[in-house]
Amino acid sequence: MKKRLISLFLMMAMSLFAKEVKIVFLETSDIHGRLFSYDYAVDEQKSDNGLTRIATLIKQQRKENKNVILIDNGDLLQDNSAELFNNEKVHPLIRTINDLKFDVFVLGNHEFNFEKSFLEKNIKAFKGDVLAANVVRTDNGKHFVKPYIIKNIEGVRVAIVGFLVPHIPTWEASTPEHFEGLKFLSGEESLKDILKKLEGKYDVLVGSFHLGREDEKGGDGILELAKKFPQFDIIFGGHEHAVYNTEVGNVKVIEPGAYGAYLAKGTVTYNTATKKKTVITENISSKNVPEDEEIKTKYSYVDKKSKEYANETVGEVTETFIARPDFITGEDKITTMPTAMLMETPIIQLINEVQKHYAKADVSAAAIFNFGSNLKKGLFKRKDVAFIYKFTNTLIGVNISGENLLKYMEWSAKYYNQLKPGDLTISFNENVRGYNYDMFSGVNYKIDITKPEGQRIVDVKINGQPIDKNKIYKLAVNNYRYGTLSTLKLVTDKDKYYDSYLEMQDNGRMRDLIIKYITEEKNRKVTPKLDKNWTIINYNFKNPLLKKLEEKVKKGTVKIPVSKDGRTLNIQSVKESEVK
């Protein structure tokens, strides 16, 4: 009886002091310079972009919820003219997330696009906690920034772990000073150690990983890490620019896309007596949400300067570059398949021409970063350069053997699916991003996509002569692709003979080189031209059924398949039988 009374007393005491604590986690990711709801590359107001709209959502959530933890998942400081403000004492985007009282800033891969000192000064300026569990110093093994934090919310211990995709040494291979003294660990290697240290120290465990559902270089993506580490309640994602809300076992996994289109929300209700948790996740759209006037007014100078810079005239486009940007519909907006991925266009020719000129190369390779890239007849402005060349890449010149150049060309041609009998359209490999398909200048070649991968590049000649596998050629690529070639072991650091960043610092970025070339070498005239050096063979580009396909696509009776994440168009060929 005495034991029963004690037990009853304890239960009554627990119920008396127990409470349910509700904690709301909010996450932004891949803002990429969108402080304002404006895309400066196309000089266009957006209805679902920007921290100005996200700020309105954040303030509303704070009104409705007592306990809010605010996280940015990285790739904050690059793109959309954000580089114009790199010399400020603190970048306006860091100041903005300070104004909005963000608790956590997780480093993204694009935070390493600039000098390490730039990143370090902004890390220091952030008033919350900067996290990256898998970045350690090579000299002492200590973490570069905090791997995790633990917050006490009304007696509930909340642990937040940060992680970023570990491939910075590959992507920044041409500028190792950007990550000097740092080592990037894999997900499993770093998280196993961190979670061991956290055992018994938390009630709620949240991850903020700047990582996609799958890892583009074969490592563990978020879904695999959620399987390996099921102790997480929520893992907020990024990097993929995708919008999803899913589960892996009991782990909620969510990403809010890019540019501030959505705000990811995770709500955890924790019972302090029973330890029971309920977890709900959702993505909140920013579409047509009013922009926050306080942020908008305070940083109006950022918007003004960005627009003025984007609209500065640097030349004249003498003729429109691509008449039919969308191969099927002919429209400027790409909804089926980009013409620029199927045949040589003056856009890639211009970029390769610039690269060959400054790297003094025999051969140049470049990719389309924006499927709708085009230049229209009229004034040539800085925003047009940003439109056709999205990233802040620099230019690298490398010595490469003919044998390895051929391997590189075959690697690039994996972008196409193998063409089968009865296929009306050429389709793209959904496992290869469009920015990983390079087109070459300075070398004549044909692509036979009826052949399997690795056997597609045929009739290759340089200066009218068959390519010599043993000869060394000078190749121009951007710094990102240099990292790829290094990983593929097609070039080494010793092969590098030119680096535009070392030569010209920030003026050595590809956008600046394009402007420099047009103003200094072309008398400010931008004229479309073609080398006519490559083509896809064994495909009928003049098939009369393509006209019928256009009609059916416009009517909506035939749809061109896209990948689940929406980022890869045209992943399966339309059959002739579907149109007949």
XYZ file of C-alpha atoms in Angstrom:
580
model
C 0.000 0.000 0.000
C 2.861 2.336 0.870
C 4.518 1.697 -2.517
C 1.235 2.335 -4.295
C 0.769 5.624 -2.468
C 4.303 6.740 -3.350
C 3.765 5.767 -6.980
C 0.449 7.626 -7.070
C 2.066 10.672 -5.483
C 4.877 10.656 -8.054
C 2.405 10.375 -10.903
C 0.384 13.272 -9.511
C 3.558 15.330 -9.075
C 4.625 14.594 -12.648
C 1.256 15.574 -14.056
C 1.288 18.700 -11.921
C 4.674 19.891 -13.202
C 4.557 18.356 -16.709
C 3.878 20.584 -19.654
C 3.837 20.484 -23.405
C 6.386 22.762 -25.010
C 5.844 23.817 -28.615
C 8.948 24.792 -30.588
C 8.812 26.143 -34.135
C 11.843 25.841 -36.411
C 11.975 28.032 -39.528
C 14.529 27.565 -42.301
C 15.597 29.500 -45.375
C 18.046 28.048 -47.884
C 19.891 29.025 -51.063
C 18.842 32.675 -50.964
C 21.696 33.398 -53.428
C 21.763 37.160 -53.018
C 17.981 37.629 -53.127
C 17.724 40.214 -50.397
C 15.007 41.848 -52.509
C 12.274 40.157 -54.476
C 14.101 41.033 -57.676
C 16.216 39.191 -60.242
C 18.835 41.683 -61.431
C 20.097 39.361 -64.188
C 16.824 39.761 -66.059
C 15.785 43.081 -64.460
C 12.522 41.619 -63.246
C 10.383 41.857 -60.128
C 9.490 38.420 -58.728
C 6.350 37.455 -56.852
C 7.966 34.692 -54.773
C 11.550 35.715 -54.088
C 13.623 37.487 -51.511
C 14.280 37.952 -47.829
C 11.944 40.951 -47.977
C 8.976 38.579 -48.443
C 10.438 35.929 -46.124
C 10.778 38.621 -43.421
C 7.010 39.127 -43.494
C 6.439 35.396 -43.004
C 8.999 35.235 -40.181
C 7.416 38.124 -38.294
C 3.985 36.535 -38.674
C 5.268 33.218 -37.312
C 6.801 35.004 -34.334
C 3.474 36.666 -33.580
C 1.753 33.284 -33.590
C 4.397 31.230 -31.759
C 6.254 31.778 -28.513
C 9.345 29.663 -29.235
C 10.845 30.187 -32.692
C 14.295 29.089 -33.838
C 15.379 30.613 -37.147
C 17.965 28.922 -39.408
C 19.607 29.833 -42.706
C 20.934 26.813 -44.563
C 23.665 28.511 -46.611
C 24.453 29.791 -50.106
C 23.383 33.209 -48.918
C 26.177 35.496 -50.112
C 26.595 34.669 -53.821
C 24.681 35.614 -56.996
C 22.145 38.298 -57.954
C 24.730 41.109 -57.712
C 25.543 40.293 -54.068
C 29.249 40.537 -55.014
C 28.872 44.304 -55.465
C 28.829 44.611 -51.668
C 31.674 42.262 -50.750
C 33.911 45.144 -49.695
C 31.498 46.431 -47.074
C 32.566 45.896 -43.478
C 29.660 43.464 -43.077
C 27.747 42.184 -46.074
C 24.169 43.535 -46.202
C 22.791 39.988 -46.356
C 24.498 39.137 -43.056
C 23.192 42.388 -41.611
C 19.698 41.452 -42.807
C 19.682 38.045 -41.127
C 20.997 39.759 -38.010
C 18.093 42.226 -38.197
C 15.681 39.302 -38.502
C 17.357 37.639 -35.494
C 18.396 34.409 -37.186
C 19.728 31.976 -34.596
C 21.794 29.788 -36.924
C 23.708 30.250 -40.174
C 24.924 27.022 -41.803
C 27.734 27.425 -44.308
C 26.954 26.496 -47.919
C 29.387 25.622 -50.690
C 29.016 29.027 -52.381
C 30.199 30.765 -49.212
C 33.639 29.514 -50.314
C 33.503 31.243 -53.722
C 35.435 34.200 -52.375
C 38.529 34.995 -50.349
C 38.622 33.201 -47.022
C 39.020 36.535 -45.268
C 35.655 37.637 -46.735
C 33.952 34.589 -45.244
C 35.722 34.947 -41.901
C 34.732 38.599 -41.421
C 31.077 37.771 -42.109
C 31.153 34.726 -39.814
C 32.456 37.003 -37.090
C 29.755 39.587 -37.810
C 26.844 37.152 -37.570
C 25.181 37.513 -34.176
C 23.888 33.935 -33.989
C 25.809 30.673 -34.310
C 27.564 29.588 -37.515
C 27.538 25.793 -37.947
C 29.352 23.191 -40.050
C 30.025 19.868 -38.355
C 32.208 18.515 -41.153
C 34.697 21.368 -41.635
C 37.863 20.997 -39.564
C 41.234 22.698 -39.485
C 44.083 20.691 -40.963
C 46.631 21.899 -38.401
C 44.867 20.841 -35.206
C 41.704 18.947 -36.227
C 39.451 21.469 -34.486
C 36.232 22.630 -36.099
C 36.349 25.730 -38.296
C 33.010 26.864 -36.843
C 30.717 25.220 -34.299
C 29.500 21.729 -35.257
C 26.294 22.091 -33.242
C 24.534 24.112 -30.586
C 22.237 23.146 -27.712
C 19.458 25.514 -26.699
C 17.244 25.215 -23.617
C 13.669 26.093 -24.528
C 11.396 26.037 -21.450
C 13.346 23.094 -20.056
C 13.541 21.246 -23.396
C 17.077 20.619 -24.638
C 17.246 21.311 -28.376
C 20.347 20.287 -30.341
C 20.933 21.667 -33.852
C 23.648 20.161 -36.060
C 24.951 21.872 -39.209
C 26.519 20.163 -42.221
C 27.467 21.133 -45.770
C 28.194 19.212 -48.944
C 31.893 18.274 -48.672
C 33.076 18.884 -52.244
C 34.479 22.402 -51.874
C 38.079 21.237 -52.595
C 36.857 19.958 -55.981
C 34.704 22.939 -56.883
C 37.271 25.469 -55.666
C 40.310 23.511 -56.880
C 41.633 26.476 -58.849
C 41.474 28.766 -55.786
C 42.677 26.639 -52.858
C 43.257 29.818 -50.862
C 39.463 30.028 -50.479
C 39.553 27.008 -48.152
C 43.171 27.130 -47.058
C 43.844 25.085 -43.935
C 40.462 23.366 -43.993
C 39.372 19.772 -44.482
C 35.851 18.684 -45.402
C 34.620 15.401 -43.934
C 31.932 13.093 -45.270
C 28.496 12.977 -43.696
C 28.838 9.630 -41.982
C 32.364 10.350 -40.746
C 31.465 13.667 -39.134
C 27.939 12.932 -37.909
C 28.842 9.652 -36.222
C 31.364 11.503 -34.070
C 29.089 14.491 -33.352
C 26.064 12.396 -32.412
C 28.175 10.294 -30.084
C 29.188 13.495 -28.270
C 25.548 14.579 -28.112
C 24.226 11.347 -26.563
C 22.058 12.106 -23.522
C 22.352 15.864 -24.002
C 19.209 16.612 -26.009
C 15.469 16.038 -26.063
C 14.935 17.283 -29.610
C 17.502 16.790 -32.392
C 17.419 18.859 -35.580
C 19.796 18.842 -38.537
C 20.338 21.652 -41.022
C 22.270 20.122 -43.901
C 23.336 22.073 -46.972
C 22.954 18.923 -49.025
C 20.488 17.491 -51.518
C 18.439 14.315 -51.222
C 21.213 12.657 -53.210
C 24.858 13.657 -53.373
C 25.939 14.550 -56.906
C 29.342 12.975 -56.413
C 28.260 9.636 -55.037
C 28.401 10.303 -51.305
C 25.482 10.152 -48.916
C 22.611 12.518 -49.571
C 20.114 13.612 -46.935
C 17.830 10.615 -47.443
C 20.673 8.167 -46.852
C 21.924 10.096 -43.810
C 18.393 10.067 -42.375
C 18.437 6.266 -42.653
C 21.844 6.003 -41.004
C 21.016 8.478 -38.220
C 17.333 7.958 -37.327
C 17.729 9.842 -34.049
C 17.048 13.124 -35.869
C 13.540 14.510 -35.488
C 13.877 16.877 -38.468
C 16.548 17.350 -41.113
C 16.235 20.623 -42.999
C 17.861 20.412 -46.439
C 19.288 22.732 -49.063
C 21.675 22.849 -52.026
C 19.316 20.977 -54.366
C 17.056 24.006 -54.948
C 14.137 21.610 -54.626
C 10.862 21.916 -52.738
C 9.894 18.757 -50.854
C 8.501 17.563 -47.545
C 8.916 13.867 -46.865
C 9.794 11.242 -44.249
C 12.516 8.644 -43.867
C 11.260 6.346 -41.134
C 10.427 8.732 -38.297
C 12.725 11.490 -39.579
C 11.012 14.441 -41.237
C 13.042 15.746 -44.188
C 12.181 19.093 -45.773
C 13.691 21.684 -48.142
C 12.202 25.092 -49.097
C 13.706 25.434 -52.579
C 15.762 28.478 -53.501
C 15.732 32.287 -53.539
C 13.134 32.608 -50.770
C 10.297 30.966 -52.684
C 9.340 29.072 -49.518
C 10.010 29.140 -45.793
C 10.404 25.658 -44.323
C 8.620 25.161 -40.984
C 8.995 22.345 -38.498
C 6.861 22.236 -35.342
C 7.872 19.989 -32.451
C 5.577 19.577 -29.463
C 7.392 17.931 -26.545
C 5.807 16.584 -23.345
C 8.294 17.072 -20.527
C 6.792 14.232 -18.464
C 6.235 11.482 -21.030
C 9.061 12.617 -23.378
C 6.598 12.127 -26.206
C 7.094 14.267 -29.316
C 4.861 15.181 -32.207
C 6.543 16.620 -35.296
C 4.845 18.425 -38.177
C 6.613 19.945 -41.200
C 5.414 22.180 -44.023
C 6.703 24.611 -46.644
C 5.121 28.061 -46.553
C 4.990 29.862 -49.912
C 6.141 33.474 -50.191
C 4.188 34.019 -53.424
C 2.534 37.447 -53.373
C 3.373 37.895 -49.677
C 3.924 41.651 -49.078
C 7.547 42.700 -48.755
C 8.615 43.827 -45.306
C 8.801 47.616 -45.425
C 11.378 47.909 -42.632
C 13.930 45.701 -44.411
C 13.006 47.144 -47.803
C 13.621 50.720 -46.638
C 16.791 50.041 -44.664
C 18.511 48.314 -47.597
C 17.027 50.349 -50.445
C 20.569 51.368 -51.431
C 21.315 47.704 -52.248
C 18.375 47.533 -54.630
C 19.220 50.905 -56.204
C 22.893 50.122 -56.774
C 22.148 46.630 -58.120
C 19.617 47.945 -60.651
C 21.904 50.748 -61.797
C 24.791 48.328 -62.240
C 22.636 45.763 -64.074
C 21.402 48.390 -66.541
C 24.781 49.883 -67.370
C 25.257 49.669 -71.153
C 28.525 48.042 -72.247
C 27.860 47.432 -75.947
C 25.374 46.653 -78.684
C 23.912 43.334 -79.835
C 23.770 43.589 -83.627
C 21.406 40.619 -84.184
C 19.374 38.307 -81.965
C 21.495 35.264 -81.128
C 18.946 32.410 -80.979
C 15.733 32.569 -83.002
C 14.060 29.540 -81.343
C 15.337 29.133 -77.760
C 12.851 26.315 -77.066
C 13.497 23.606 -79.648
C 9.874 22.439 -79.867
C 7.747 25.526 -79.181
C 10.124 28.214 -80.442
C 9.327 30.331 -77.366
C 11.835 32.287 -75.280
C 10.772 30.418 -72.140
C 12.125 26.872 -72.123
C 9.382 24.354 -71.385
C 10.380 21.360 -73.525
C 14.051 21.225 -74.484
C 16.628 24.000 -74.955
C 17.897 24.444 -78.500
C 21.258 25.360 -76.952
C 21.675 21.781 -75.656
C 21.030 20.202 -79.051
C 23.161 22.217 -81.429
C 25.853 24.836 -81.583
C 24.559 28.315 -80.731
C 26.233 31.757 -80.756
C 25.885 32.040 -76.950
C 28.294 29.190 -76.226
C 30.437 30.281 -79.166
C 30.840 33.725 -77.577
C 31.798 32.284 -74.183
C 34.286 29.868 -75.743
C 35.729 32.664 -77.887
C 36.377 34.747 -74.775
C 37.915 31.790 -72.933
C 40.227 30.865 -75.811
C 41.342 34.468 -76.204
C 42.376 35.138 -72.602
C 43.765 31.667 -71.892
C 45.518 31.606 -75.290
C 44.137 28.096 -75.717
C 43.749 25.674 -78.614
C 40.433 24.364 -77.326
C 37.750 25.777 -75.028
C 34.788 24.127 -73.300
C 31.747 25.812 -71.769
C 28.269 24.939 -70.529
C 24.902 26.685 -70.570
C 23.979 27.721 -67.020
C 20.640 29.235 -67.966
C 18.692 27.173 -70.494
C 16.968 30.299 -71.775
C 20.257 32.121 -72.412
C 19.903 34.467 -75.350
C 20.883 37.946 -76.481
C 18.310 40.099 -78.231
C 19.147 42.777 -80.784
C 19.652 46.109 -79.031
C 21.682 47.473 -76.146
C 24.097 45.073 -74.430
C 23.930 45.623 -70.671
C 25.646 44.110 -67.677
C 22.442 42.275 -66.797
C 22.653 40.506 -70.158
C 26.068 39.152 -69.214
C 24.706 37.885 -65.892
C 21.793 36.326 -67.785
C 24.010 34.277 -70.113
C 26.683 33.589 -67.472
C 24.998 32.939 -64.145
C 27.968 32.166 -61.907
C 31.013 34.092 -60.700
C 33.448 31.602 -62.217
C 37.008 32.424 -63.217
C 39.029 31.149 -66.190
C 41.654 28.405 -66.083
C 44.063 27.258 -68.800
C 45.399 23.687 -68.570
C 47.651 21.462 -70.618
C 45.848 18.244 -71.487
C 46.795 15.236 -73.586
C 44.755 14.386 -76.652
C 43.799 11.118 -74.981
C 42.430 12.863 -71.900
C 40.688 15.525 -73.980
C 38.783 12.727 -75.738
C 37.875 11.199 -72.368
C 36.608 14.604 -71.236
C 34.481 14.965 -74.355
C 32.972 11.505 -73.820
C 32.290 12.379 -70.169
C 30.377 15.446 -71.327
C 28.378 13.527 -73.943
C 26.852 11.362 -71.180
C 24.325 14.170 -70.935
C 22.295 12.577 -73.713
C 20.214 9.444 -73.393
C 20.970 6.879 -76.071
C 18.733 7.445 -79.099
C 16.593 4.412 -79.905
C 14.707 3.460 -83.093
C 11.363 5.253 -83.159
C 12.526 8.152 -80.964
C 11.247 11.460 -82.318
C 13.177 13.612 -79.843
C 16.596 13.594 -78.264
C 16.335 13.356 -74.481
C 18.638 14.141 -71.559
C 20.088 11.969 -68.816
C 18.255 13.014 -65.632
C 21.322 12.115 -63.558
C 23.465 14.747 -65.318
C 22.795 18.400 -64.602
C 22.713 20.717 -67.604
C 25.645 22.697 -66.237
C 27.729 19.530 -66.554
C 27.288 19.346 -70.318
C 30.128 21.161 -72.045
C 30.309 22.169 -75.689
C 33.718 22.564 -77.293
C 35.323 25.114 -79.587
C 38.654 24.815 -81.416
C 37.998 21.152 -82.125
C 35.753 19.695 -84.830
C 33.710 16.688 -83.754
C 30.472 14.778 -84.153
C 28.288 13.201 -81.459
C 26.592 9.910 -82.321
C 23.980 9.440 -79.606
C 22.782 6.191 -81.126
C 25.943 4.801 -79.513
C 26.282 3.931 -75.806
C 28.125 6.189 -73.375
C 31.862 6.317 -73.977
C 31.594 5.692 -77.728
C 29.855 8.825 -78.942
C 32.566 11.310 -79.928
C 33.644 10.657 -83.528
C 35.673 12.249 -86.327
C 37.637 14.520 -83.990
C 40.038 16.998 -85.601
C 42.057 19.981 -84.453
C 43.293 22.367 -87.151
C 42.143 19.881 -89.772
C 44.215 17.046 -88.344
C 42.959 14.011 -86.391
C 43.496 14.531 -82.701
C 46.811 13.121 -81.523
C 46.324 11.165 -78.288
C 49.920 11.786 -77.257
C 50.051 15.496 -78.057
C 49.528 18.154 -75.404
C 46.839 20.742 -76.148
C 46.000 23.961 -74.347
C 42.454 23.839 -72.954
C 40.381 26.711 -71.493
C 37.718 25.912 -68.863
C 36.166 27.670 -65.908
C 37.452 27.022 -62.398
C 34.499 24.760 -61.550
C 35.213 22.471 -64.486
C 38.907 22.477 -63.636
C 37.900 20.890 -60.343
C 35.884 18.266 -62.223
C 38.810 17.438 -64.511
C 41.087 17.122 -61.487
C 38.650 14.713 -59.834
C 38.435 12.689 -63.049
C 42.273 12.625 -63.007
C 42.423 14.092 -66.495
C 44.609 17.007 -65.336
C 46.703 17.844 -62.273
C 47.783 21.085 -60.635
C 51.041 20.889 -62.604
C 49.054 21.105 -65.850
C 47.617 24.532 -65.031
C 49.314 27.301 -67.012
C 46.823 30.170 -66.629
C 44.517 31.450 -63.879
C 42.530 34.626 -64.568
C 41.948 35.192 -60.858
C 45.660 35.229 -60.128
C 46.190 37.566 -63.076
C 43.323 40.001 -62.468
C 41.681 39.147 -59.113
C 37.939 39.945 -59.225
C 38.315 41.404 -62.720
C 39.280 37.913 -63.824
C 35.781 36.528 -63.368
C 34.160 35.307 -66.564
C 31.460 37.983 -66.574
C 34.109 40.690 -66.456
C 36.172 38.963 -69.122
C 33.164 38.842 -71.470
C 32.671 42.602 -71.039
C 36.388 43.260 -71.400
C 36.473 41.235 -74.627
C 33.464 43.015 -76.158
C 34.706 46.485 -75.250
C 38.401 46.036 -76.030
C 38.432 43.458 -78.832
C 35.066 43.895 -80.575
C 34.537 47.650 -80.445
C 31.501 47.093 -78.213
C 29.705 45.140 -80.946
C 28.203 41.767 -79.972
C 27.567 39.825 -83.157
C 26.336 36.216 -83.315
C 28.531 33.764 -85.163
C 29.110 30.027 -85.357
C 32.199 27.895 -85.839
C 30.038 25.068 -87.209
C 32.499 22.722 -85.555
C 30.167 20.164 -83.955
C 26.875 18.445 -84.593
C 24.747 15.538 -83.445
C 24.593 12.885 -86.176
C 22.133 10.102 -87.000
C 19.207 12.237 -85.907
C 16.767 13.962 -88.256
C 16.417 17.569 -87.088
C 14.034 18.186 -90.024
C 11.627 15.363 -89.245
C 8.166 16.671 -90.297
C 6.688 15.015 -87.210
C 8.450 17.647 -85.071
C 5.966 20.221 -86.367
C 3.097 17.959 -85.327
C 4.756 17.513 -81.943
C 4.863 21.297 -81.532
C 1.110 21.463 -82.150
C 0.377 18.672 -79.670
C 2.658 20.159 -76.997
C 0.985 23.560 -77.321
C -2.452 21.923 -77.087
C -1.315 19.917 -74.054
C -2.064 16.515 -75.620
C 1.628 15.531 -75.439
C 3.849 16.413 -72.483
C 7.633 16.303 -72.371
C 8.687 14.327 -69.236
C 10.702 16.142 -66.553
C 12.627 14.839 -63.547
C 10.894 14.580 -60.175
C 12.710 17.643 -58.848
C 11.812 19.630 -61.976
C 15.413 20.628 -62.626
C 16.063 18.383 -65.617
C 13.796 18.842 -68.608
C 13.107 16.295 -71.321
C 14.296 13.131 -69.582
C 12.585 10.711 -71.955
C 12.261 10.760 -75.738
C 8.864 11.227 -77.353
C 8.172 8.339 -79.728
C 7.116 8.921 -83.322
C 4.121 6.697 -82.616
C 2.883 9.175 -79.976
C 2.627 11.894 -82.624
C 1.446 9.832 -85.586
